[in-house]
């Protein structure tokens, strides 16, 4: 018995050691990014290269530059506007779709759901050419709000799929009672289905927020004006200036961009796990 | 029942309609349009006329040497990153599944790369893998395992490798979370039964764990395969396709053809081939999943 | 938990309100969209945003300028794509090499036909620079600035290696080899930096070696781009790359200015803006300049420069005012302070320009050649990069790669 215990303890220690090692490898790139953002631009090609800057060389000048000189606020607010609009609209339309598809037997259900699955299979970027043409026809090129319908359309399949799964699990009896009371579809949707499905909607919204917050290829294709750029394009733009890259600025801006995301992630961790696992375990 | 009434039907449609319209206009229509575009001559010079061109674009795609280069790049990227992140993710999940303290802490930290945006993560990796960067210094001057700076970003397979390492690094957290959830659903008594049969840890993994999480493995396989072919931002940021398009993938090459040379017809044909292949692949994978369920 | 959610919702609502508010708070004036490729953190961009545009807007109440900075290659692509999506800017600063392509697409305004005072405006600019705007007998732009590239060398590195500034191409090969190797830290150093393998980078060598890209009429490439002198130039360049003498065009390389500033690249071929850039980022590095070494074809650099063009979707009246302003004496003099050589005759006479010592560049411009002025140049340029990449990586010999390139170019030049 004793030896078994010993083996167990050894196993545990090994587990923790491996996990700790993994964690170090996971976080090194991020720590390096932060440490680079804290050193002066001139020290970037110092020899030997350092993982941490010298203590006395630590500086906030990159952050000062980003906050004062660049259009960071504008880019930040642009990203906030686009992301929040996307998640709000996506939550509204896809929860309604999920409610109808999950709770009622319409003839078109199969067809609609088939299309939803189909579009989940095709990588989004493959459609960039016809979507660009569409944006041109609708005059959505170089319009900040013009990003929103495209983002909403992108996240609808995944959102509907997830929320539908949740709606299906709402017991029929709860709704049955309302029907007998003569409630309308709208009432049942807003009073019963929505509140019950709110955890699913919340976790889907977090994913949608991330999608919209970090989207790069599409925004980079349709947005031109500096004042309409979202954060990813702004960062890429800082980098893209050839001949000398000011990594300090790039990474200071990156850190500032990541803060809201990491905060949301840590605060809403529970919803994250829920959203992720709902799809996978069900299959 | 009440649902059959006219009024309710109208309300149902009213609920469906907004989502369906957006979805149809901005996703379904472009897919159909994509197919049509792939059959038209759509270069900058024939912008306005867009004459029907038959399968000429497809011919051009398949006769293009660069297409085959980027095709191989995408295949290699997917073949390596998908099993790579699944294996490491599953391993991490198994480690986490057996511990109580700090489990949440590890989970949160390991998930952080997933929420880091592609643009930022790509730039960080580009910086680390610079020829004069930290990693080369570490490998050469501190560990002494190399005898010169490795030109990571300058060669075809070097550049692809960096993108693959990034892809795996960024994907492990996602795999870890879904595998952890799957592991927690494997009935505990199966493990106990195998204990009695005298199975070792490896035996348990093969005979109990793997069959127990088969569904999740297939799910991850489908999702990650799609993701693997969708690789775009990391290549664009890390190598930009350099040298001479040798590190481009299907999508970055498609994008280049469309938005730098104006060959929209060519790009549409390439996209359509890709969508078609992935669609077929996913159907096969779905079938496999369904067979397992029955 | 509940209150936290509510608080969060309230915060989000506030933020959204703020952003929507800022998005719609625009007045009723004419806005000129001006696209350029002054890099976002450069002195040029500072001057544009903080000096020129405010001055223009003060002079022209009712006109606002929305300046957008794109990276060089991206500006070219964005213009092409925007032409397709009816989202062209009013005015753009274009590399002189792009004009034929844009003109062929029919998106440029023929200024000499549409602007009654064109002759008066263009008369203030150098004729040689204005000639870059002529296609098929019409002027499609105003010249904005001109430039060429000359050798920048790190004085200390040349002294240490005990070598002189190369004046011939044979000397250049030897000098680059001598300057390359390792420094005291054991870091690799290179004798020459070349940040890309495109026409802008390779043409000076081809021409100086006595080679050429096409015939005089720009209709045939075979016999020129794969001619013996061109192949010799490409071969020499590629051998120096393989010998570790030249680098800079790889994704993993130290960027040009940083490498030169930190003593990792001993020499480079660069334009007048480099002085301002070095003064800003690496004020301590002591460098000198010299003309590009002469080969059998002489000392031939590449003619660079930008024109300012108007697109046919523009608000023509306001755009024309802005173009006149940008090519006027005040703007050209201000830009001259950041390394943009003026083409405005009055600005060239100003004290600022005389103090800037552009003499070596202006001398190089006298003998510099322009890249082919054909609509297909961008595509040809890309082909050239692909071919050069194959040669420097040893995948193909110079002759093989240039033969293939010649066949491709012949098609494009038809």
JSON list of C-alpha atoms in Angstrom, two decimals, chain C residues 223-338:
[
{"chain": "C", "resi": 223, "resn": "UNK", "atom": "CA", "xyz": [17.97, 39.68, -76.12]},
{"chain": "C", "resi": 224, "resn": "UNK", "atom": "CA", "xyz": [17.93, 42.41, -73.47]},
{"chain": "C", "resi": 225, "resn": "UNK", "atom": "CA", "xyz": [16.90, 41.06, -70.07]},
{"chain": "C", "resi": 226, "resn": "UNK", "atom": "CA", "xyz": [18.65, 37.79, -70.98]},
{"chain": "C", "resi": 227, "resn": "UNK", "atom": "CA", "xyz": [21.50, 39.45, -72.84]},
{"chain": "C", "resi": 228, "resn": "UNK", "atom": "CA", "xyz": [25.10, 38.76, -71.75]},
{"chain": "C", "resi": 229, "resn": "UNK", "atom": "CA", "xyz": [25.62, 42.02, -69.83]},
{"chain": "C", "resi": 230, "resn": "UNK", "atom": "CA", "xyz": [22.37, 41.65, -67.86]},
{"chain": "C", "resi": 231, "resn": "UNK", "atom": "CA", "xyz": [23.12, 38.03, -67.06]},
{"chain": "C", "resi": 232, "resn": "UNK", "atom": "CA", "xyz": [26.61, 39.03, -65.91]},
{"chain": "C", "resi": 233, "resn": "UNK", "atom": "CA", "xyz": [25.12, 41.62, -63.56]},
{"chain": "C", "resi": 234, "resn": "UNK", "atom": "CA", "xyz": [22.63, 39.12, -62.13]},
{"chain": "C", "resi": 235, "resn": "UNK", "atom": "CA", "xyz": [25.34, 36.48, -61.77]},
{"chain": "C", "resi": 236, "resn": "UNK", "atom": "CA", "xyz": [27.72, 38.83, -59.98]},
{"chain": "C", "resi": 237, "resn": "UNK", "atom": "CA", "xyz": [24.97, 39.94, -57.61]},
{"chain": "C", "resi": 238, "resn": "UNK", "atom": "CA", "xyz": [23.90, 36.36, -56.89]},
{"chain": "C", "resi": 239, "resn": "UNK", "atom": "CA", "xyz": [27.47, 35.22, -56.26]},
{"chain": "C", "resi": 240, "resn": "UNK", "atom": "CA", "xyz": [27.93, 37.98, -53.70]},
{"chain": "C", "resi": 241, "resn": "UNK", "atom": "CA", "xyz": [24.71, 36.89, -52.01]},
{"chain": "C", "resi": 242, "resn": "UNK", "atom": "CA", "xyz": [25.93, 33.30, -51.86]},
{"chain": "C", "resi": 243, "resn": "UNK", "atom": "CA", "xyz": [29.31, 34.45, -50.53]},
{"chain": "C", "resi": 244, "resn": "UNK", "atom": "CA", "xyz": [27.56, 36.20, -47.64]},
{"chain": "C", "resi": 245, "resn": "UNK", "atom": "CA", "xyz": [28.29, 39.67, -48.96]},
{"chain": "C", "resi": 246, "resn": "UNK", "atom": "CA", "xyz": [24.74, 40.86, -49.63]},
{"chain": "C", "resi": 247, "resn": "UNK", "atom": "CA", "xyz": [21.57, 40.39, -47.65]},
{"chain": "C", "resi": 248, "resn": "UNK", "atom": "CA", "xyz": [18.47, 42.35, -46.63]},
{"chain": "C", "resi": 249, "resn": "UNK", "atom": "CA", "xyz": [15.77, 40.93, -48.90]},
{"chain": "C", "resi": 250, "resn": "UNK", "atom": "CA", "xyz": [14.93, 37.99, -46.62]},
{"chain": "C", "resi": 251, "resn": "UNK", "atom": "CA", "xyz": [12.01, 38.15, -44.20]},
{"chain": "C", "resi": 252, "resn": "UNK", "atom": "CA", "xyz": [14.26, 37.37, -41.25]},
{"chain": "C", "resi": 253, "resn": "UNK", "atom": "CA", "xyz": [16.91, 40.00, -41.96]},
{"chain": "C", "resi": 254, "resn": "UNK", "atom": "CA", "xyz": [17.52, 43.08, -39.87]},
{"chain": "C", "resi": 255, "resn": "UNK", "atom": "CA", "xyz": [15.67, 45.97, -41.50]},
{"chain": "C", "resi": 256, "resn": "UNK", "atom": "CA", "xyz": [17.91, 48.18, -43.60]},
{"chain": "C", "resi": 257, "resn": "UNK", "atom": "CA", "xyz": [18.05, 51.29, -41.44]},
{"chain": "C", "resi": 258, "resn": "UNK", "atom": "CA", "xyz": [18.54, 49.36, -38.22]},
{"chain": "C", "resi": 259, "resn": "UNK", "atom": "CA", "xyz": [21.24, 47.19, -39.77]},
{"chain": "C", "resi": 260, "resn": "UNK", "atom": "CA", "xyz": [23.11, 50.17, -41.18]},
{"chain": "C", "resi": 261, "resn": "UNK", "atom": "CA", "xyz": [22.69, 52.14, -37.97]},
{"chain": "C", "resi": 262, "resn": "UNK", "atom": "CA", "xyz": [24.03, 49.33, -35.81]},
{"chain": "C", "resi": 263, "resn": "UNK", "atom": "CA", "xyz": [26.98, 48.56, -38.04]},
{"chain": "C", "resi": 264, "resn": "UNK", "atom": "CA", "xyz": [25.79, 45.29, -39.49]},
{"chain": "C", "resi": 265, "resn": "UNK", "atom": "CA", "xyz": [25.53, 46.52, -43.07]},
{"chain": "C", "resi": 266, "resn": "UNK", "atom": "CA", "xyz": [28.52, 48.50, -44.33]},
{"chain": "C", "resi": 267, "resn": "UNK", "atom": "CA", "xyz": [26.98, 49.93, -47.50]},
{"chain": "C", "resi": 268, "resn": "UNK", "atom": "CA", "xyz": [23.61, 50.42, -49.12]},
{"chain": "C", "resi": 269, "resn": "UNK", "atom": "CA", "xyz": [22.08, 52.12, -52.12]},
{"chain": "C", "resi": 270, "resn": "UNK", "atom": "CA", "xyz": [19.45, 54.55, -50.93]},
{"chain": "C", "resi": 271, "resn": "UNK", "atom": "CA", "xyz": [17.58, 57.74, -51.64]},
{"chain": "C", "resi": 272, "resn": "UNK", "atom": "CA", "xyz": [17.66, 61.22, -50.10]},
{"chain": "C", "resi": 273, "resn": "UNK", "atom": "CA", "xyz": [15.09, 60.40, -47.41]},
{"chain": "C", "resi": 274, "resn": "UNK", "atom": "CA", "xyz": [17.60, 58.10, -45.75]},
{"chain": "C", "resi": 275, "resn": "UNK", "atom": "CA", "xyz": [19.59, 60.99, -44.27]},
{"chain": "C", "resi": 276, "resn": "UNK", "atom": "CA", "xyz": [16.57, 62.25, -42.32]},
{"chain": "C", "resi": 277, "resn": "UNK", "atom": "CA", "xyz": [15.72, 58.73, -41.23]},
{"chain": "C", "resi": 278, "resn": "UNK", "atom": "CA", "xyz": [19.25, 58.05, -39.97]},
{"chain": "C", "resi": 279, "resn": "UNK", "atom": "CA", "xyz": [19.41, 61.40, -38.22]},
{"chain": "C", "resi": 280, "resn": "UNK", "atom": "CA", "xyz": [16.22, 60.51, -36.39]},
{"chain": "C", "resi": 281, "resn": "UNK", "atom": "CA", "xyz": [16.92, 56.90, -35.46]},
{"chain": "C", "resi": 282, "resn": "UNK", "atom": "CA", "xyz": [20.73, 56.60, -35.45]},
{"chain": "C", "resi": 283, "resn": "UNK", "atom": "CA", "xyz": [22.22, 60.07, -35.07]},
{"chain": "C", "resi": 284, "resn": "UNK", "atom": "CA", "xyz": [25.64, 58.72, -34.01]},
{"chain": "C", "resi": 285, "resn": "UNK", "atom": "CA", "xyz": [26.52, 56.71, -37.07]},
{"chain": "C", "resi": 286, "resn": "UNK", "atom": "CA", "xyz": [29.10, 58.44, -39.29]},
{"chain": "C", "resi": 287, "resn": "UNK", "atom": "CA", "xyz": [28.46, 57.80, -42.95]},
{"chain": "C", "resi": 288, "resn": "UNK", "atom": "CA", "xyz": [29.48, 59.11, -46.32]},
{"chain": "C", "resi": 289, "resn": "UNK", "atom": "CA", "xyz": [27.87, 58.99, -49.75]},
{"chain": "C", "resi": 290, "resn": "UNK", "atom": "CA", "xyz": [29.16, 58.21, -53.23]},
{"chain": "C", "resi": 291, "resn": "UNK", "atom": "CA", "xyz": [27.77, 57.52, -56.67]},
{"chain": "C", "resi": 292, "resn": "UNK", "atom": "CA", "xyz": [26.97, 53.95, -57.61]},
{"chain": "C", "resi": 293, "resn": "UNK", "atom": "CA", "xyz": [30.17, 52.24, -58.86]},
{"chain": "C", "resi": 294, "resn": "UNK", "atom": "CA", "xyz": [30.65, 52.37, -62.61]},
{"chain": "C", "resi": 295, "resn": "UNK", "atom": "CA", "xyz": [30.63, 49.27, -64.74]},
{"chain": "C", "resi": 296, "resn": "UNK", "atom": "CA", "xyz": [30.78, 48.85, -68.49]},
{"chain": "C", "resi": 297, "resn": "UNK", "atom": "CA", "xyz": [27.56, 50.81, -68.83]},
{"chain": "C", "resi": 298, "resn": "UNK", "atom": "CA", "xyz": [28.74, 53.67, -66.62]},
{"chain": "C", "resi": 299, "resn": "UNK", "atom": "CA", "xyz": [27.45, 54.69, -63.19]},
{"chain": "C", "resi": 300, "resn": "UNK", "atom": "CA", "xyz": [23.74, 54.37, -63.75]},
{"chain": "C", "resi": 301, "resn": "UNK", "atom": "CA", "xyz": [21.26, 54.60, -60.89]},
{"chain": "C", "resi": 302, "resn": "UNK", "atom": "CA", "xyz": [17.51, 54.21, -61.04]},
{"chain": "C", "resi": 303, "resn": "UNK", "atom": "CA", "xyz": [15.26, 57.22, -61.46]},
{"chain": "C", "resi": 304, "resn": "UNK", "atom": "CA", "xyz": [12.69, 57.41, -58.73]},
{"chain": "C", "resi": 305, "resn": "UNK", "atom": "CA", "xyz": [10.11, 59.90, -57.70]},
{"chain": "C", "resi": 306, "resn": "UNK", "atom": "CA", "xyz": [6.45, 60.43, -57.26]},
{"chain": "C", "resi": 307, "resn": "UNK", "atom": "CA", "xyz": [3.73, 62.18, -59.14]},
{"chain": "C", "resi": 308, "resn": "UNK", "atom": "CA", "xyz": [0.48, 63.43, -57.71]},
{"chain": "C", "resi": 309, "resn": "UNK", "atom": "CA", "xyz": [-2.49, 62.27, -59.75]},
{"chain": "C", "resi": 310, "resn": "UNK", "atom": "CA", "xyz": [-6.22, 62.90, -59.79]},
{"chain": "C", "resi": 311, "resn": "UNK", "atom": "CA", "xyz": [-8.75, 60.11, -60.30]},
{"chain": "C", "resi": 312, "resn": "UNK", "atom": "CA", "xyz": [-11.78, 60.56, -62.48]},
{"chain": "C", "resi": 313, "resn": "UNK", "atom": "CA", "xyz": [-14.17, 60.11, -59.57]},
{"chain": "C", "resi": 314, "resn": "UNK", "atom": "CA", "xyz": [-12.63, 63.09, -57.77]},
{"chain": "C", "resi": 315, "resn": "UNK", "atom": "CA", "xyz": [-14.11, 66.37, -56.73]},
{"chain": "C", "resi": 316, "resn": "UNK", "atom": "CA", "xyz": [-12.04, 67.99, -59.45]},
{"chain": "C", "resi": 317, "resn": "UNK", "atom": "CA", "xyz": [-12.04, 71.57, -58.31]},
{"chain": "C", "resi": 318, "resn": "UNK", "atom": "CA", "xyz": [-10.98, 70.86, -54.75]},
{"chain": "C", "resi": 319, "resn": "UNK", "atom": "CA", "xyz": [-8.56, 68.13, -55.82]},
{"chain": "C", "resi": 320, "resn": "UNK", "atom": "CA", "xyz": [-6.88, 70.44, -58.29]},
{"chain": "C", "resi": 321, "resn": "UNK", "atom": "CA", "xyz": [-6.43, 73.06, -55.56]},
{"chain": "C", "resi": 322, "resn": "UNK", "atom": "CA", "xyz": [-4.81, 70.50, -53.33]},
{"chain": "C", "resi": 323, "resn": "UNK", "atom": "CA", "xyz": [-2.51, 69.28, -56.08]},
{"chain": "C", "resi": 324, "resn": "UNK", "atom": "CA", "xyz": [-1.40, 72.83, -56.78]},
{"chain": "C", "resi": 325, "resn": "UNK", "atom": "CA", "xyz": [-0.77, 73.34, -53.11]},
{"chain": "C", "resi": 326, "resn": "UNK", "atom": "CA", "xyz": [1.29, 70.15, -52.77]},
{"chain": "C", "resi": 327, "resn": "UNK", "atom": "CA", "xyz": [3.46, 71.05, -55.76]},
{"chain": "C", "resi": 328, "resn": "UNK", "atom": "CA", "xyz": [3.69, 74.68, -54.70]},
{"chain": "C", "resi": 329, "resn": "UNK", "atom": "CA", "xyz": [6.78, 76.35, -53.29]},
{"chain": "C", "resi": 330, "resn": "UNK", "atom": "CA", "xyz": [5.73, 76.20, -49.64]},
{"chain": "C", "resi": 331, "resn": "UNK", "atom": "CA", "xyz": [4.83, 72.51, -49.54]},
{"chain": "C", "resi": 332, "resn": "UNK", "atom": "CA", "xyz": [7.82, 71.46, -51.63]},
{"chain": "C", "resi": 333, "resn": "UNK", "atom": "CA", "xyz": [10.19, 73.41, -49.41]},
{"chain": "C", "resi": 334, "resn": "UNK", "atom": "CA", "xyz": [8.73, 71.88, -46.26]},
{"chain": "C", "resi": 335, "resn": "UNK", "atom": "CA", "xyz": [8.98, 68.38, -47.72]},
{"chain": "C", "resi": 336, "resn": "UNK", "atom": "CA", "xyz": [12.55, 69.08, -48.79]},
{"chain": "C", "resi": 337, "resn": "UNK", "atom": "CA", "xyz": [13.42, 69.26, -45.10]},
{"chain": "C", "resi": 338, "resn": "UNK", "atom": "CA", "xyz": [12.54, 65.56, -44.78]}
]
